[in-house]
Each structure stands twice: as structure tokens, then as C-alpha cells.
PDB file of C-alpha atoms and ligand atoms in Angstrom:
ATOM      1  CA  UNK A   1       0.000   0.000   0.000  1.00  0.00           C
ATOM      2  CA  UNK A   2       1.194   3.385  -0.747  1.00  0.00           C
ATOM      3  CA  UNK A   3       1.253   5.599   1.899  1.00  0.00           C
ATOM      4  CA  UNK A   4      -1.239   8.759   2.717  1.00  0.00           C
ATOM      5  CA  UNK A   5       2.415  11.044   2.586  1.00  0.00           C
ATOM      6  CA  UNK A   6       3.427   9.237  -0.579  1.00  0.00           C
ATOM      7  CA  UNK A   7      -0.074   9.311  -2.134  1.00  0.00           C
ATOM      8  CA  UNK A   8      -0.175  13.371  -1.907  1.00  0.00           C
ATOM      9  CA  UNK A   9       3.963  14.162  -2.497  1.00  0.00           C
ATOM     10  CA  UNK A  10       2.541  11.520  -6.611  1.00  0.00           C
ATOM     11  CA  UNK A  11      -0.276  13.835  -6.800  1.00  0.00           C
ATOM     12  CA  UNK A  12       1.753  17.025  -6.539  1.00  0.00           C
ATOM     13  CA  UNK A  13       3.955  15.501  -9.743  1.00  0.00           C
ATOM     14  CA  UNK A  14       0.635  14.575 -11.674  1.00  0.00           C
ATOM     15  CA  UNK A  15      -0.346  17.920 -11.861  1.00  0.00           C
ATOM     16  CA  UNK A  16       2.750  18.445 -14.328  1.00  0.00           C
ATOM     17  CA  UNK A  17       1.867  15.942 -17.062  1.00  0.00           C
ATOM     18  CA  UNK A  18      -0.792  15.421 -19.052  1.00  0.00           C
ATOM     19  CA  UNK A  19      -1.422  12.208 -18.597  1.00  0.00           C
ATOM     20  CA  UNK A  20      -0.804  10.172 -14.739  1.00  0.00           C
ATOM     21  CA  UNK A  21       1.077   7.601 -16.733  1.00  0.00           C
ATOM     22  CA  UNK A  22       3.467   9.789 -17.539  1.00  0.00           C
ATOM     23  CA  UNK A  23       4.636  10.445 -14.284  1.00  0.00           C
ATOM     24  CA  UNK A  24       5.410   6.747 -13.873  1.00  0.00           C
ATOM     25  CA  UNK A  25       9.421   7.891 -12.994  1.00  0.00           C
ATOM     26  CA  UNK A  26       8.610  10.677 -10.424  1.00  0.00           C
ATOM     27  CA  UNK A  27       5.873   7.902  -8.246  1.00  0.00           C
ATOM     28  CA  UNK A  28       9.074   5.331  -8.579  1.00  0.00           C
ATOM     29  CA  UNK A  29      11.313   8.083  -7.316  1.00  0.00           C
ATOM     30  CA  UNK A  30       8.519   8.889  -4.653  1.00  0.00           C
ATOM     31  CA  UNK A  31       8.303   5.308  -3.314  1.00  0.00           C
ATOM     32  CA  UNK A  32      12.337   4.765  -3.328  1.00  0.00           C
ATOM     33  CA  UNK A  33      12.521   8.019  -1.807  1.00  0.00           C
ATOM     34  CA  UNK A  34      10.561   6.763   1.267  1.00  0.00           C
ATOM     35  CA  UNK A  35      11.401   2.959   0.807  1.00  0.00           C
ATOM     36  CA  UNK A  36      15.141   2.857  -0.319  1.00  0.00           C
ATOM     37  CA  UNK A  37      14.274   0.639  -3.197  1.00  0.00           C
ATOM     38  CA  UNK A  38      11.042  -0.455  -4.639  1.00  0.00           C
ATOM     39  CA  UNK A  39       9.880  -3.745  -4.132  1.00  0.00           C
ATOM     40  CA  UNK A  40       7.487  -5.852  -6.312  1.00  0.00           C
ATOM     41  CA  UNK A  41       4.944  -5.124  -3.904  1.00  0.00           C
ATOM     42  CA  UNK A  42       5.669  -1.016  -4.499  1.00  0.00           C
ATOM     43  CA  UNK A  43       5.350  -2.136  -8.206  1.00  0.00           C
ATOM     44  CA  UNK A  44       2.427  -3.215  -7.738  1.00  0.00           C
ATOM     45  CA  UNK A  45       0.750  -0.496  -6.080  1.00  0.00           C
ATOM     46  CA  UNK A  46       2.236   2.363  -7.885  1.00  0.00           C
ATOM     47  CA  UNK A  47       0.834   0.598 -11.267  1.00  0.00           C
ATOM     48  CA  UNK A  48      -3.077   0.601  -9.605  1.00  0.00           C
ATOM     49  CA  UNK A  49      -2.352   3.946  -8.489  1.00  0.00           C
ATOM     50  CA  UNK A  50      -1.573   5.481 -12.020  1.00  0.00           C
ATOM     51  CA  UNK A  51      -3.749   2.816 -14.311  1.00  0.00           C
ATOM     52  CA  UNK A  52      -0.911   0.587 -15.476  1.00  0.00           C
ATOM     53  CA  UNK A  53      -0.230  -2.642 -15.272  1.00  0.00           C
ATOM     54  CA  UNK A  54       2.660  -4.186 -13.267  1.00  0.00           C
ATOM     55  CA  UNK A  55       4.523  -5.675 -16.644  1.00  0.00           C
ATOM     56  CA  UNK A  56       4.400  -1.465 -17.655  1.00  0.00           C
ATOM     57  CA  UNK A  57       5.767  -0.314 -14.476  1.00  0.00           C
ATOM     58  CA  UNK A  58       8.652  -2.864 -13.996  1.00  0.00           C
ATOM     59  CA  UNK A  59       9.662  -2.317 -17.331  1.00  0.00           C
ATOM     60  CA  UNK A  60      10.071   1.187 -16.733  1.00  0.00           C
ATOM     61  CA  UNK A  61      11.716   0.363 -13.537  1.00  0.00           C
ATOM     62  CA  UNK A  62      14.284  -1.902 -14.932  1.00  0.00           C
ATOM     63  CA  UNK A  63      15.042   0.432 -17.541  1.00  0.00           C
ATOM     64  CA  UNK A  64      15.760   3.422 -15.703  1.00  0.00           C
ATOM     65  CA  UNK A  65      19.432   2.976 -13.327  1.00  0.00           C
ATOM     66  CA  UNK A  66      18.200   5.225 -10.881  1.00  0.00           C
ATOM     67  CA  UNK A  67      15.485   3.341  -9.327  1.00  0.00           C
ATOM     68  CA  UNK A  68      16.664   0.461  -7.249  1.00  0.00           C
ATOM     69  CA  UNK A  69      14.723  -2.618  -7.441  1.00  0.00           C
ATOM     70  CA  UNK A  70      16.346  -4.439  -4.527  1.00  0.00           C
ATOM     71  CA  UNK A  71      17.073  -2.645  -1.329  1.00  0.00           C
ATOM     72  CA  UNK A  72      20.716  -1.112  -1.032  1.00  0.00           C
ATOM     73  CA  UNK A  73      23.164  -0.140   1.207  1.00  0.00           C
ATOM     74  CA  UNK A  74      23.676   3.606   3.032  1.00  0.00           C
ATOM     75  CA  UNK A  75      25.093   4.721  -0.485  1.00  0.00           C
ATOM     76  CA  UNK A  76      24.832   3.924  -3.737  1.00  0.00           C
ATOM     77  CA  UNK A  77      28.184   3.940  -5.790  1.00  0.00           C
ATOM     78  CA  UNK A  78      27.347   4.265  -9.415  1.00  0.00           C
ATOM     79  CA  UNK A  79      30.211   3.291 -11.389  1.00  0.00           C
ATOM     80  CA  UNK A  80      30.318   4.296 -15.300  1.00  0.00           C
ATOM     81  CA  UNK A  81      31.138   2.006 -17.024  1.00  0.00           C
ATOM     82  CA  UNK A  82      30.629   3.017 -21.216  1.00  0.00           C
ATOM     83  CA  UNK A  83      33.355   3.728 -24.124  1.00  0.00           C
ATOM     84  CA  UNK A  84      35.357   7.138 -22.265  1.00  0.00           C
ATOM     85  CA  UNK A  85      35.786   5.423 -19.130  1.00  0.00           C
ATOM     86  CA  UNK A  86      36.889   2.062 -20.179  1.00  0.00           C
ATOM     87  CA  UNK A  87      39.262   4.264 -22.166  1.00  0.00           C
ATOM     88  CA  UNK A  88      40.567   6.069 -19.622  1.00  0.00           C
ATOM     89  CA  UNK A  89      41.150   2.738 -16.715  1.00  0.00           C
ATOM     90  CA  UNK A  90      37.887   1.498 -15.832  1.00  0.00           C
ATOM     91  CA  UNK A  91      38.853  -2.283 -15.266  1.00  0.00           C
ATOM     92  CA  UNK A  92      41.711  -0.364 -12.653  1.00  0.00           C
ATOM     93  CA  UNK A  93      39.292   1.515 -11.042  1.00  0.00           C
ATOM     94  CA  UNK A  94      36.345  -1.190 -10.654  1.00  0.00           C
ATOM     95  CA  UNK A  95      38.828  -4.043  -9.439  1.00  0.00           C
ATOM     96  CA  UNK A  96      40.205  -1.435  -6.827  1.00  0.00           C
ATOM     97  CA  UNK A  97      36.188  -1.064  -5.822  1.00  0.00           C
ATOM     98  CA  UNK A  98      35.958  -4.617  -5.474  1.00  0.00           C
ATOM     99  CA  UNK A  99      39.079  -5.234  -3.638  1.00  0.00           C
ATOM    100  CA  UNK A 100      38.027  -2.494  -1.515  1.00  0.00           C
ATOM    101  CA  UNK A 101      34.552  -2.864  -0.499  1.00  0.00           C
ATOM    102  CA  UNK A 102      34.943  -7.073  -0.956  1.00  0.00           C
ATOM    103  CA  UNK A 103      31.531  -7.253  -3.634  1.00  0.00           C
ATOM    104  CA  UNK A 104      31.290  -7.601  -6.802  1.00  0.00           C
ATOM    105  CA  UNK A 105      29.100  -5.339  -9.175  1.00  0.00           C
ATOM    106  CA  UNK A 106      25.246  -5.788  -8.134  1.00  0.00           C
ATOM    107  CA  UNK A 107      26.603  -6.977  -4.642  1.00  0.00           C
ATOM    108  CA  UNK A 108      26.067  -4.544  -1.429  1.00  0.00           C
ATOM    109  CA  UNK A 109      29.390  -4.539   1.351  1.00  0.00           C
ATOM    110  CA  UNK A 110      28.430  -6.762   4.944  1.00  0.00           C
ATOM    111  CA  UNK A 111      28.244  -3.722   6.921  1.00  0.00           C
ATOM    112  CA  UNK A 112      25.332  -2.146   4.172  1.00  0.00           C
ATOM    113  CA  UNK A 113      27.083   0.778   3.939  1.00  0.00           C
ATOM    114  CA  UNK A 114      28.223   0.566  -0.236  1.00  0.00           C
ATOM    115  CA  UNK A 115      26.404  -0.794  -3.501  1.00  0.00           C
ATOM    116  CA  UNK A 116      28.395  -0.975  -6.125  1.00  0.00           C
ATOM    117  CA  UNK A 117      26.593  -0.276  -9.403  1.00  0.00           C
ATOM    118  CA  UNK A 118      27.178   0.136 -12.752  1.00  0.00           C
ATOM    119  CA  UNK A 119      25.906   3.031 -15.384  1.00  0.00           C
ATOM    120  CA  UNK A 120      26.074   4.458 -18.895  1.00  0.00           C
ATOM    121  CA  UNK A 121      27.870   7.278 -19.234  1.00  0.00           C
ATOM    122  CA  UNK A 122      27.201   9.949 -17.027  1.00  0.00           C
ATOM    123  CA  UNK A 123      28.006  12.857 -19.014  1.00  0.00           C
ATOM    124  CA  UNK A 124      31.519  13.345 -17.303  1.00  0.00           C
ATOM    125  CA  UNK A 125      33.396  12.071 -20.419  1.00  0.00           C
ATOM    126  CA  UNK A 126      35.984  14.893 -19.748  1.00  0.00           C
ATOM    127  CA  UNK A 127      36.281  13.781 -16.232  1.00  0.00           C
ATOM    128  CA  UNK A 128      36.862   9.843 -16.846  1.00  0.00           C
ATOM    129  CA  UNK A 129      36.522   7.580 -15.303  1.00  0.00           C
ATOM    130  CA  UNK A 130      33.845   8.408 -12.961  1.00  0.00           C
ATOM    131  CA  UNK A 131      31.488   7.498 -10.740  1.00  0.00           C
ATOM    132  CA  UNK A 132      28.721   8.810  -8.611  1.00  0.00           C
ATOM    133  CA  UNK A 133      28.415   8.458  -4.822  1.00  0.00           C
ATOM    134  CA  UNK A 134      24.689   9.281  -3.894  1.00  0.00           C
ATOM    135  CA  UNK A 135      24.226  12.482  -5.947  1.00  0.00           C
ATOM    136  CA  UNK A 136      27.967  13.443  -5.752  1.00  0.00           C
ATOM    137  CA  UNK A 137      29.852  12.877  -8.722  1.00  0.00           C
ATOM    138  CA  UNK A 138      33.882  12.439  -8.925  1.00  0.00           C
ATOM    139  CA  UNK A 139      35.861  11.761 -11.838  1.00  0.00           C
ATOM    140  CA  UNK A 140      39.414  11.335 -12.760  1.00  0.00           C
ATOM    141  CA  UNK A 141      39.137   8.534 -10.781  1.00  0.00           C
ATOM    142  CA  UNK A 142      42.431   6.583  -9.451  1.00  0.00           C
ATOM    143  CA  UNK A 143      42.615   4.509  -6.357  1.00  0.00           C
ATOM    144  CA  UNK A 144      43.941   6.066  -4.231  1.00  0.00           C
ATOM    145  CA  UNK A 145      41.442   9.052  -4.767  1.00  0.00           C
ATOM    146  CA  UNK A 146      39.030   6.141  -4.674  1.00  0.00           C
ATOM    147  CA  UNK A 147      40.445   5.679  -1.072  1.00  0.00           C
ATOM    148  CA  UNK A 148      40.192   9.353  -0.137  1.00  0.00           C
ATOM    149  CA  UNK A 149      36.594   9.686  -1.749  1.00  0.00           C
ATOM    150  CA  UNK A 150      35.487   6.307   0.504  1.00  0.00           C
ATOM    151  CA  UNK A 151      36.908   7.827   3.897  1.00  0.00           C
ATOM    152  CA  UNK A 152      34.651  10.530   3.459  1.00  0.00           C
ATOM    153  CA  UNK A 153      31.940   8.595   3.505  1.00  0.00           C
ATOM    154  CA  UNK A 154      32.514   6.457   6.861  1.00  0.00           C
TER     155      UNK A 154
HETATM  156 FE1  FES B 201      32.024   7.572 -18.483  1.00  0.00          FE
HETATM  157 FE2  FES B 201      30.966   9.347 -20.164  1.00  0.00          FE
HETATM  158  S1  FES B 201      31.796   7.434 -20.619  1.00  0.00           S
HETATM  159  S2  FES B 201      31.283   9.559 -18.034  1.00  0.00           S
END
């Protein structure tokens, strides 16, 4: 069940599109806003909320990296991993992850304080390789600024 608080914060983004299936993204982001991921169950209710079916919504919410379909840890490292970055020593810089955190991609660390995610490009081509921690985005990435960006988040 969606919440009451979760129920009025999807409303508020309906009144920007035309249609309430259109705002299939912002209810996702609502719901993993609140929930840290969204569950089947969240797919589920956010499709009978907005008139779609479940198939529709999961698609959507597959598709799009941003929306978490299992639950993560504290914070979400989004790793790029397209052309740019694998150009500029992205096998370094994910094996350093790894090593570091002990997961592999997908995998979240004991302690549920890392994810470890991958991404298309995130428009930092200059910058690569990089990666996003939570909303915070770093590039030039080596590992030992790996190391410093990872203390910072302890
Ligand atoms: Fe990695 Fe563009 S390819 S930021």
C-alpha cells in the first residue's frame, strides 16, 4: 500500500503531465525516496495507483538505473562504465572497488554501507573515469582518490 504522505507528495507531480502515466518515474522516485528501493509489492501499487499494469511499471523500472529494485546499502556507488571510461582505466578503477569494499558489481558490502553499481555514461566524459556516490559525482578517478573519496563517507 502506498502511503497517505506518498499518495499526496505523486499527486503534486501529476499535476505536471498530461497524462498520470506519464509520471510513472517521479511515483518510482517517490516510493524509493521513502522505501530505499522499490519492491514488487511497491510495483504493484504504484501501477493501480496510475492505471498501469505491473509488466508497464517494472519495465520502466528496470530500464531506468536510478530506481533500485532491490534494497541497497547507506550509499549507492554508481560506477560508469561506457566507451570514455573504459578508455581512460575502468577495469583499474572497478577491481580497486571490489578489492576495496569485498563485492562484486550488483553486490552490497556486509556492513550495508556501499552498492556498487554500474551506469552508462554519465556525461563526465571529460572527467573519466567516474562514478557517482549518492548524488555526488567524482571523476578522474584513481585509487587512491578512490580511497580518499570512501573515507569521506565512513
Ligand atoms: Fe564515463 Fe561518459 S563514458 S562519463
Amino acid at each position: 500500500m502506498l502511503t497517505d504522505k506518498e499518495i499526496v507528495e505523486i499527486k503534486e507531480h501529476l499535476k505536471h503531465y498530461p497524462r498520470k502515466q506519464a509520471a510513472v518515474i517521479e511515483a518510482l522516485k517517490v516510493v524509493q525516496e521513502h522505501r530505499g528501493y522499490v519492491s514488487d509489492e511497491s510495483v504493484k501499487d504504484v501501477a493501480e495507483f496510475l492505471e498501469m499494469t505491473p509488466d508497464e511499471v517494472d519495465s520502466v523500472a528496470t530500464f531506468y538505473n536510478l530506481i533500485f529494485r532491490k534494497p541497497v546499502g547507506e550509499h549507492v556507488i554508481l560506477l560508469c562504465d561506457s566507451i570514455s571510461c573504459w578508455i581512460m582505466g575502468y577495469e583499474n578503477v572497478r577491481d580497486h572497488l571490489k578489492d576495496k569494499l569485498k563485492i562484486d558489481l550488483g553486490q552490497t558490502t556486509e556492513d550495508k554501507k556501499f552498492t556498487l553499481l554500474t551506469i552508462p555514461c554519465l556525461g563526465a566524459c571529460d572527467r573519466a573515469p567516474a562514478m557517482m556516490v549518492d548524488n555526488e559525482l567524482y571523476g578522474n578517478l584513481t585509487p587512491e582518490k578512490i580511497d580518499e573519496i570512501l573515507d569521506q563517507y565512513k
